[in-house]
PDB file of C-alpha atoms in Angstrom:
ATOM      1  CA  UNK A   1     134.302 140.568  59.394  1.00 88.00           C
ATOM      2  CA  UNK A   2     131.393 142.968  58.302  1.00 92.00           C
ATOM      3  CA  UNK A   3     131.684 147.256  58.652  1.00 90.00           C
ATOM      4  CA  UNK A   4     127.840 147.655  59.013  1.00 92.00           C
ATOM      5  CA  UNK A   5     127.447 149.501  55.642  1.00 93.00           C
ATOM      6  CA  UNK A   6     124.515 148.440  54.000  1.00 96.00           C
ATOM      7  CA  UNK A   7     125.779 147.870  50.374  1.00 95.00           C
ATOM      8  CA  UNK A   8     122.279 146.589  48.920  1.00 97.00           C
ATOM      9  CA  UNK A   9     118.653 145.836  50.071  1.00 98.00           C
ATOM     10  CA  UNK A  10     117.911 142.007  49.253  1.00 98.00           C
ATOM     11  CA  UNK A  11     114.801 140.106  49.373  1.00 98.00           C
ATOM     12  CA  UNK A  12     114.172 136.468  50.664  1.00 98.00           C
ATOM     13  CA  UNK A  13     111.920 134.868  47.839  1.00 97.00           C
ATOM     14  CA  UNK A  14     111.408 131.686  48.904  1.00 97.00           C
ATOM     15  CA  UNK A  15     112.324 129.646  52.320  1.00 97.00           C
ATOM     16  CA  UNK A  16     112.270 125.234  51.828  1.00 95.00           C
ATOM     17  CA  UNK A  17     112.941 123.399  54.956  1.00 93.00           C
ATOM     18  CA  UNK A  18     116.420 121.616  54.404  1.00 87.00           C
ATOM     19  CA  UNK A  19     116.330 119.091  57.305  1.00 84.00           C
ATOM     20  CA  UNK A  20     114.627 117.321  60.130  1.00 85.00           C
ATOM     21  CA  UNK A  21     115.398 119.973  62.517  1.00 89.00           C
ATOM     22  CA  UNK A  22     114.169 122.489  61.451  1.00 91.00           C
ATOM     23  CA  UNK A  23     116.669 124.545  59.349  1.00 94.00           C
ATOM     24  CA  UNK A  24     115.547 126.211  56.295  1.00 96.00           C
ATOM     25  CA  UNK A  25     117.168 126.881  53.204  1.00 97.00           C
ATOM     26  CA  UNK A  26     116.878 130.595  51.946  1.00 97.00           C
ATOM     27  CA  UNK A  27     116.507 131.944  48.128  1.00 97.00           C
ATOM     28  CA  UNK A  28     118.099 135.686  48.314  1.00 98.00           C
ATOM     29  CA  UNK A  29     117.595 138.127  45.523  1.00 98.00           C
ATOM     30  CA  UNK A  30     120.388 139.771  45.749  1.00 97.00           C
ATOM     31  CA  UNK A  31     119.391 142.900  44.425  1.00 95.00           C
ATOM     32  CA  UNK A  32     122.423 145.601  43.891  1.00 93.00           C
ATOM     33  CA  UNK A  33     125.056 144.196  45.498  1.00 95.00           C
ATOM     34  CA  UNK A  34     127.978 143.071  42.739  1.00 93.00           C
ATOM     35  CA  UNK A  35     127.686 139.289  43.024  1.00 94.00           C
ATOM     36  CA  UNK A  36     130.811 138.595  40.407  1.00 92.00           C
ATOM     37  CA  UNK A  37     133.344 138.186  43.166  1.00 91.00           C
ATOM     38  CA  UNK A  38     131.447 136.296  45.655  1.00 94.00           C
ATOM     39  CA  UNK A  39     132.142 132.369  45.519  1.00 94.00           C
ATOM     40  CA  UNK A  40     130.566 129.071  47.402  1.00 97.00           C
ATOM     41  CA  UNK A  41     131.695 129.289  50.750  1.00 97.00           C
ATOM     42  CA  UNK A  42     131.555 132.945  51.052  1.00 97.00           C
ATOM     43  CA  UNK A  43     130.710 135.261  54.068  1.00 97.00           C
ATOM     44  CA  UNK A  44     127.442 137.795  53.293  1.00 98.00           C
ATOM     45  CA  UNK A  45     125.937 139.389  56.368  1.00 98.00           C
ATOM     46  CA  UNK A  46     121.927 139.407  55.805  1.00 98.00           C
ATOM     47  CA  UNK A  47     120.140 141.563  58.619  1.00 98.00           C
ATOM     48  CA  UNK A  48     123.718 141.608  60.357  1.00 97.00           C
ATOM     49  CA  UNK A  49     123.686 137.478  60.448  1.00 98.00           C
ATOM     50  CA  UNK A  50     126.619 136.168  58.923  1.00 97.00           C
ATOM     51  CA  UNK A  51     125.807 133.486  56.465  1.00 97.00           C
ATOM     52  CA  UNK A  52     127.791 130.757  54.024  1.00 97.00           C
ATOM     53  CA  UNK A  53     126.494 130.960  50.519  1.00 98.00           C
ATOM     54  CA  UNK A  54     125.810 127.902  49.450  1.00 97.00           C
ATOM     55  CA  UNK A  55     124.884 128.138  45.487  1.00 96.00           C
ATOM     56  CA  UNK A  56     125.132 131.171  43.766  1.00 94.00           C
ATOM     57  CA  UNK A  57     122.201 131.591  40.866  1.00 88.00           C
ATOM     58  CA  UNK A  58     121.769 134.894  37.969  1.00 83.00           C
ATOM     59  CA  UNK A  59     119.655 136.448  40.557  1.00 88.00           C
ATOM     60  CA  UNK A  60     121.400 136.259  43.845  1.00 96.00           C
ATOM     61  CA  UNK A  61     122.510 133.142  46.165  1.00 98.00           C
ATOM     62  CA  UNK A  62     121.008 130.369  48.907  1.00 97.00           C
ATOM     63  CA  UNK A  63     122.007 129.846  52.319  1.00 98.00           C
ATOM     64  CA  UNK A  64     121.035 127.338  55.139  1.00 97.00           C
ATOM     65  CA  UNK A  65     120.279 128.648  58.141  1.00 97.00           C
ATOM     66  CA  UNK A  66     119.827 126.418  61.029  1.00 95.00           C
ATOM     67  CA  UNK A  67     116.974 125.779  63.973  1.00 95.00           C
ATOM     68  CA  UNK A  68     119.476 127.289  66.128  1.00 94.00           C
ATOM     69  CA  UNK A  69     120.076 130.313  64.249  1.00 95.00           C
ATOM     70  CA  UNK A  70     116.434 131.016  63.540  1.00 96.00           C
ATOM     71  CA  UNK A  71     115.787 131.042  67.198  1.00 95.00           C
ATOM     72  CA  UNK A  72     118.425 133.699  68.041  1.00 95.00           C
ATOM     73  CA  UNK A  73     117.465 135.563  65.154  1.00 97.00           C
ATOM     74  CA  UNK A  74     114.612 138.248  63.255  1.00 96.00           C
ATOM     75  CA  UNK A  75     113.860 138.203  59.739  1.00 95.00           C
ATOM     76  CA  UNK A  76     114.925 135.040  58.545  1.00 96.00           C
ATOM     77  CA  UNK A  77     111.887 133.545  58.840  1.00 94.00           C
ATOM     78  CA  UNK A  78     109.862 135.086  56.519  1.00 95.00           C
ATOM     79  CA  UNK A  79     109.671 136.156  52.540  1.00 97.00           C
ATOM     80  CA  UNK A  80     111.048 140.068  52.505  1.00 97.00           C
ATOM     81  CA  UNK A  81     113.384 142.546  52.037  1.00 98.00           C
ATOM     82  CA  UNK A  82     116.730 142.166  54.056  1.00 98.00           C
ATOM     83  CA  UNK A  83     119.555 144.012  54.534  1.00 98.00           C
ATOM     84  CA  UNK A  84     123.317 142.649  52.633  1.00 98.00           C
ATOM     85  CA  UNK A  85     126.983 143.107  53.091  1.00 97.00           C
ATOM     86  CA  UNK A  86     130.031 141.356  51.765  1.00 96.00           C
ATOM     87  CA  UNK A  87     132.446 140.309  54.080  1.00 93.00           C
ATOM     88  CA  UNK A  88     135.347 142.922  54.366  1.00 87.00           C
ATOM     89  CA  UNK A  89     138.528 142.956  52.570  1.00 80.00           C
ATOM     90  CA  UNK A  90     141.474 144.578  53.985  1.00 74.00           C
ATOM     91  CA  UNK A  91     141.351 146.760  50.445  1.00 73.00           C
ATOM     92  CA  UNK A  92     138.199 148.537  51.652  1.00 74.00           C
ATOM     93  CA  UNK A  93     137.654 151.522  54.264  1.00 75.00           C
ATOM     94  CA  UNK A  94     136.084 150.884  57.598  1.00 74.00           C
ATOM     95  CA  UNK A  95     133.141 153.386  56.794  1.00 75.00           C
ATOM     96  CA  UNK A  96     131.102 151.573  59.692  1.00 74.00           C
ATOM     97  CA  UNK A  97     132.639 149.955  62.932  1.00 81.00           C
ATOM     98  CA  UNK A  98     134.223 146.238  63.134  1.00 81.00           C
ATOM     99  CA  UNK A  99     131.370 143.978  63.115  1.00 90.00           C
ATOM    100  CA  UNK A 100     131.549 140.126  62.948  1.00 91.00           C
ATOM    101  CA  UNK A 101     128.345 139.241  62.077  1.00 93.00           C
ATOM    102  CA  UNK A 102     127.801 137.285  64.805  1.00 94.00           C
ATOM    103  CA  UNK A 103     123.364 138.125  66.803  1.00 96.00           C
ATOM    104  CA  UNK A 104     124.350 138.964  70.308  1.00 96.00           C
ATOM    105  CA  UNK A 105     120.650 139.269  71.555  1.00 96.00           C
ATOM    106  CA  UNK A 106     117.185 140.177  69.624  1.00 98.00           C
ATOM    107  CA  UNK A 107     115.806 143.837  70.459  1.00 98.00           C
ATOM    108  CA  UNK A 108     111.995 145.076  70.459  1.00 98.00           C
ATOM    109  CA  UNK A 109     111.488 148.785  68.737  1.00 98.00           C
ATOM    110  CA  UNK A 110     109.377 151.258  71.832  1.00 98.00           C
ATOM    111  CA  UNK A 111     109.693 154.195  69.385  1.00 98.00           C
ATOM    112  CA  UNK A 112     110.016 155.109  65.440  1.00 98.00           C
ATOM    113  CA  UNK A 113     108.896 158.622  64.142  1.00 97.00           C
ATOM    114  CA  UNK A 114     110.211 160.701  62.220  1.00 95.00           C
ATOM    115  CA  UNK A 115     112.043 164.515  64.049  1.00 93.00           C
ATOM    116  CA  UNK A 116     112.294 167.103  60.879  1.00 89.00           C
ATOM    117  CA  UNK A 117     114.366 165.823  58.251  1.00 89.00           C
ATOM    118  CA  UNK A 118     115.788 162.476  60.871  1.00 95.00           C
ATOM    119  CA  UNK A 119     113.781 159.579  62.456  1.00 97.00           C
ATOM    120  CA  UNK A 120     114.357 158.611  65.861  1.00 97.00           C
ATOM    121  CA  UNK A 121     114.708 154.990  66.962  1.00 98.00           C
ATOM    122  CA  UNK A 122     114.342 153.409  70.188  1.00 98.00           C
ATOM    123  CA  UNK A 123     115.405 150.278  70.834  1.00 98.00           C
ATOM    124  CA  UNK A 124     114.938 147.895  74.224  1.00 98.00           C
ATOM    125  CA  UNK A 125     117.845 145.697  74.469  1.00 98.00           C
ATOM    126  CA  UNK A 126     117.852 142.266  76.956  1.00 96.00           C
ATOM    127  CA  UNK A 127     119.416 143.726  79.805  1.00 95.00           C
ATOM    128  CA  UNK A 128     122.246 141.438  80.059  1.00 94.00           C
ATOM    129  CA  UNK A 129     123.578 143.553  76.597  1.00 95.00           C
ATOM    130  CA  UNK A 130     123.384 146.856  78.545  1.00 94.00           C
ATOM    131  CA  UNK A 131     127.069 146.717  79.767  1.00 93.00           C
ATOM    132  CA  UNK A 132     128.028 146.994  76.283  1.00 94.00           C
ATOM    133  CA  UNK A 133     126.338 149.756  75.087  1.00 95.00           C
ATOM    134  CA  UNK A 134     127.444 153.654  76.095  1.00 93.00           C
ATOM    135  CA  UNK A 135     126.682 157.211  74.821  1.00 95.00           C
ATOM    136  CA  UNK A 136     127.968 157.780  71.313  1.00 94.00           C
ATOM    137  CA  UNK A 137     129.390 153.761  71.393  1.00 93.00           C
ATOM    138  CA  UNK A 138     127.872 151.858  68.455  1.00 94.00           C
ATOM    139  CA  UNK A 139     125.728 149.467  67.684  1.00 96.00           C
ATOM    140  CA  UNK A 140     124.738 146.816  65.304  1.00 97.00           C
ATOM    141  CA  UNK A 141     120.615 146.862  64.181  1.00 98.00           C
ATOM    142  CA  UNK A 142     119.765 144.497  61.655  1.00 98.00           C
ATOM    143  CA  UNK A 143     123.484 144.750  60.029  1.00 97.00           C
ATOM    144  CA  UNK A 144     123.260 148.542  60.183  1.00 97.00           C
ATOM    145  CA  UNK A 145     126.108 150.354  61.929  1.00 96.00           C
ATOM    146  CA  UNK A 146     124.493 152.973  64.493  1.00 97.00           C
ATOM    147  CA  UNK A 147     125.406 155.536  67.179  1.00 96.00           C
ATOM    148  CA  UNK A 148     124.223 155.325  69.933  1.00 97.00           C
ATOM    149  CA  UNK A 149     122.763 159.053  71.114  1.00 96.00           C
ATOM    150  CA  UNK A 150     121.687 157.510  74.685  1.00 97.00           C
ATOM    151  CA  UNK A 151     120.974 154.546  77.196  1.00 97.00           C
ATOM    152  CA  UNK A 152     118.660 154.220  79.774  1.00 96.00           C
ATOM    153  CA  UNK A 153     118.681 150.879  81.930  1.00 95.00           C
ATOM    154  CA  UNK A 154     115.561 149.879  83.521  1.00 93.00           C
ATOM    155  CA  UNK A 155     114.221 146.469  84.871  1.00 91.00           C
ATOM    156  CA  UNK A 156     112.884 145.527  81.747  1.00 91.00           C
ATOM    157  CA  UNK A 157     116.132 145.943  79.999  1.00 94.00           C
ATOM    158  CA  UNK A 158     118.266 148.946  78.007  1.00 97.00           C
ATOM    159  CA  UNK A 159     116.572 151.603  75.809  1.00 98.00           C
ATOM    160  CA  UNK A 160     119.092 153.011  73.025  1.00 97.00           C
ATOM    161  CA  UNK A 161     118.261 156.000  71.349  1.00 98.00           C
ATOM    162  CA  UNK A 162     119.546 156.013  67.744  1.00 98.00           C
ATOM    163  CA  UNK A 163     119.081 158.865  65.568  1.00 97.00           C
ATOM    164  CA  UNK A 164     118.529 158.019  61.739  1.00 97.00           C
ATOM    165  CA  UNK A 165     119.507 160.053  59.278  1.00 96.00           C
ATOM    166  CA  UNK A 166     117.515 160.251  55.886  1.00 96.00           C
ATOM    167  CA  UNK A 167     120.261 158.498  53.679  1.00 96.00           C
ATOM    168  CA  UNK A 168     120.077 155.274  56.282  1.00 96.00           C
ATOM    169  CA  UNK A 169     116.127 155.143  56.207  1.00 96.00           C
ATOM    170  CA  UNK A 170     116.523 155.288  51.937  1.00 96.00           C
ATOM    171  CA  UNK A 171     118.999 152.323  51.798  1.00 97.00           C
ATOM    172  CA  UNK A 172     118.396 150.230  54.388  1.00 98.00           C
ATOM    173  CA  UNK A 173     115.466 147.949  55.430  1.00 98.00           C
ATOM    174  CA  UNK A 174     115.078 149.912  58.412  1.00 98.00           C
ATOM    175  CA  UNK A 175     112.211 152.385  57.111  1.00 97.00           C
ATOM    176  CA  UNK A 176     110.140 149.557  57.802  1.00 97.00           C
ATOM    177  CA  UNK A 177     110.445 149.704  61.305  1.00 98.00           C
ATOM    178  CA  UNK A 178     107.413 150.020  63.916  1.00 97.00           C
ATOM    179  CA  UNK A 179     106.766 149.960  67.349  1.00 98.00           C
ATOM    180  CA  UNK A 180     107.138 146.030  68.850  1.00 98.00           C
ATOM    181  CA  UNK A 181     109.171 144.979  65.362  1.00 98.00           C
ATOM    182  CA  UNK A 182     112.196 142.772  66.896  1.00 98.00           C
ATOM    183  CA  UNK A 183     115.756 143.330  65.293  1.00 98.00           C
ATOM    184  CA  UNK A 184     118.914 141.662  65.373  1.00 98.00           C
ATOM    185  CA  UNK A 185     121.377 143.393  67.680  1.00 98.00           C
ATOM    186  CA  UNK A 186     125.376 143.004  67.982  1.00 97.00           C
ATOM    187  CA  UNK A 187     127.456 144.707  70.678  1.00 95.00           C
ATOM    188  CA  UNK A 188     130.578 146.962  69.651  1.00 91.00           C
ATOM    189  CA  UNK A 189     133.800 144.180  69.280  1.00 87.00           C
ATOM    190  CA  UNK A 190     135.810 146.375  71.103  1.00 87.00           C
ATOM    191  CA  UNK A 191     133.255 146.456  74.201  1.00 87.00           C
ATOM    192  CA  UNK A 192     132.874 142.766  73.855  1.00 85.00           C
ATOM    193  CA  UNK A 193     137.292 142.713  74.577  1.00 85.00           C
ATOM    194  CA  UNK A 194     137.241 145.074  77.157  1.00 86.00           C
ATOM    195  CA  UNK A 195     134.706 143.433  79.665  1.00 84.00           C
ATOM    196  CA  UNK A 196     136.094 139.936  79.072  1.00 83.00           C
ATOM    197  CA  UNK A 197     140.072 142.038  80.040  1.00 84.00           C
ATOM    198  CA  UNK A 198     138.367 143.241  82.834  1.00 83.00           C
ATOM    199  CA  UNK A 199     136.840 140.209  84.542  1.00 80.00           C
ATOM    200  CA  UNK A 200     139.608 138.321  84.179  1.00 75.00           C
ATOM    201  CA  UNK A 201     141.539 140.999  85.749  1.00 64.00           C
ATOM    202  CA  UNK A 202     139.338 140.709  88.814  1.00 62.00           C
ATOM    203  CA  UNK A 203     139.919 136.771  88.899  1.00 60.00           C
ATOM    204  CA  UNK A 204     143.260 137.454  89.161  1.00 64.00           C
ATOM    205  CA  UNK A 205     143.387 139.677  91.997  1.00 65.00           C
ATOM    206  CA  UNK A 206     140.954 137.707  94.010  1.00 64.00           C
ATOM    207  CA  UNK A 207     143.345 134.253  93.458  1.00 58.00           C
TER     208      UNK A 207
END
């Protein structure tokens, strides 16, 4: 389990394809983040993709990242910065929302500028995610925790509004945002529990 809290920006230095189908093996540097406690076999969230670290080096780790992955996935792909967290211990606060890591759907940025001192994001979600999303719910974008400040469903999908404060855009990879980037979204946990409750409650009134 991940919070969403950013605790360093990363950078993917090299990518060497590990097998015949088409899985890649990553080279992180890890950049800040405290790598003394982490261990092969570890959890680290890059981009809000949970990952097993697979060798751990002076500058930072590997992973392997399958075909699969890669396909349901942005920003594994290529050499750049990426955003890390540590799996959660229950020692730490919950400065973020439960997040597990795991790339419910990719989104395409509409909008990124910049309101006085905050940026505003929009995001367009697949529209089989818009049940999960809701006014001041939150929301996953590239491993970032976010609010949501409002949804708009259309036939091409859900917009979410997100507004960024200056502190996110400084230590996070999202600054590099623009319009038709693609991120990695994951819907709240708690939304996720709720709409599998309630269609099983309907099951069960219809038998």
């Amino acid at each position: 389990m991940f919070t969403g809290i950013v605790a360093a920006v990363g950078r993917i230095t090299t990518i060497e394809p590990f097998d015949d189908n088409g899985g890649v093996r990553l080279q992180i540097d890890s950049g800040g983040l405290p790598m003394g406690d982490v261990a092969i076999g570890d959890s680290i969230a890059i981009n809000g993709a949970c990952m097993t670290v697979t060798q751990k080096t002076d500058q930072g780790f590997s992973v392997d990242v399958s075909r699969e992955s890669l396909n349901c996935t942005a920003g594994l792909d290529a050499v750049g910065e990426v955003n890390l967290e540590k799996a959660l211990t229950l020692a730490e606060r919950l400065g973020g929302h439960l997040v597990s890591g795991h790339v419910d759907g990719l989104g395409t940025v509409t909008h990124f500028a910049a309101i006085a001192e905050s940026w505003r994001l929009d995001v367009l979600a697949p529209i089989e995610l818009a049940k999960y999303f809701a006014y001041k719910g939150s929301v996953v974008v590239n491993g970032v925790s976010l609010t949501v400040n409002s949804v708009h469903d259309s036939q091409q999908g859900c917009t979410l509004s997100i507004n960024l404060i200056p502190h996110t855009i400084a230590v996070t990879t999202l600054k590099h945002l623009k319009v038709g980037s693609r991120v990695n979204l994951e819907v709240d946990l708690i939304a996720r529990y709720v709409e599998r409750m309630l269609s099983v409650e309907i099951l069960s009134k219809k038998a």
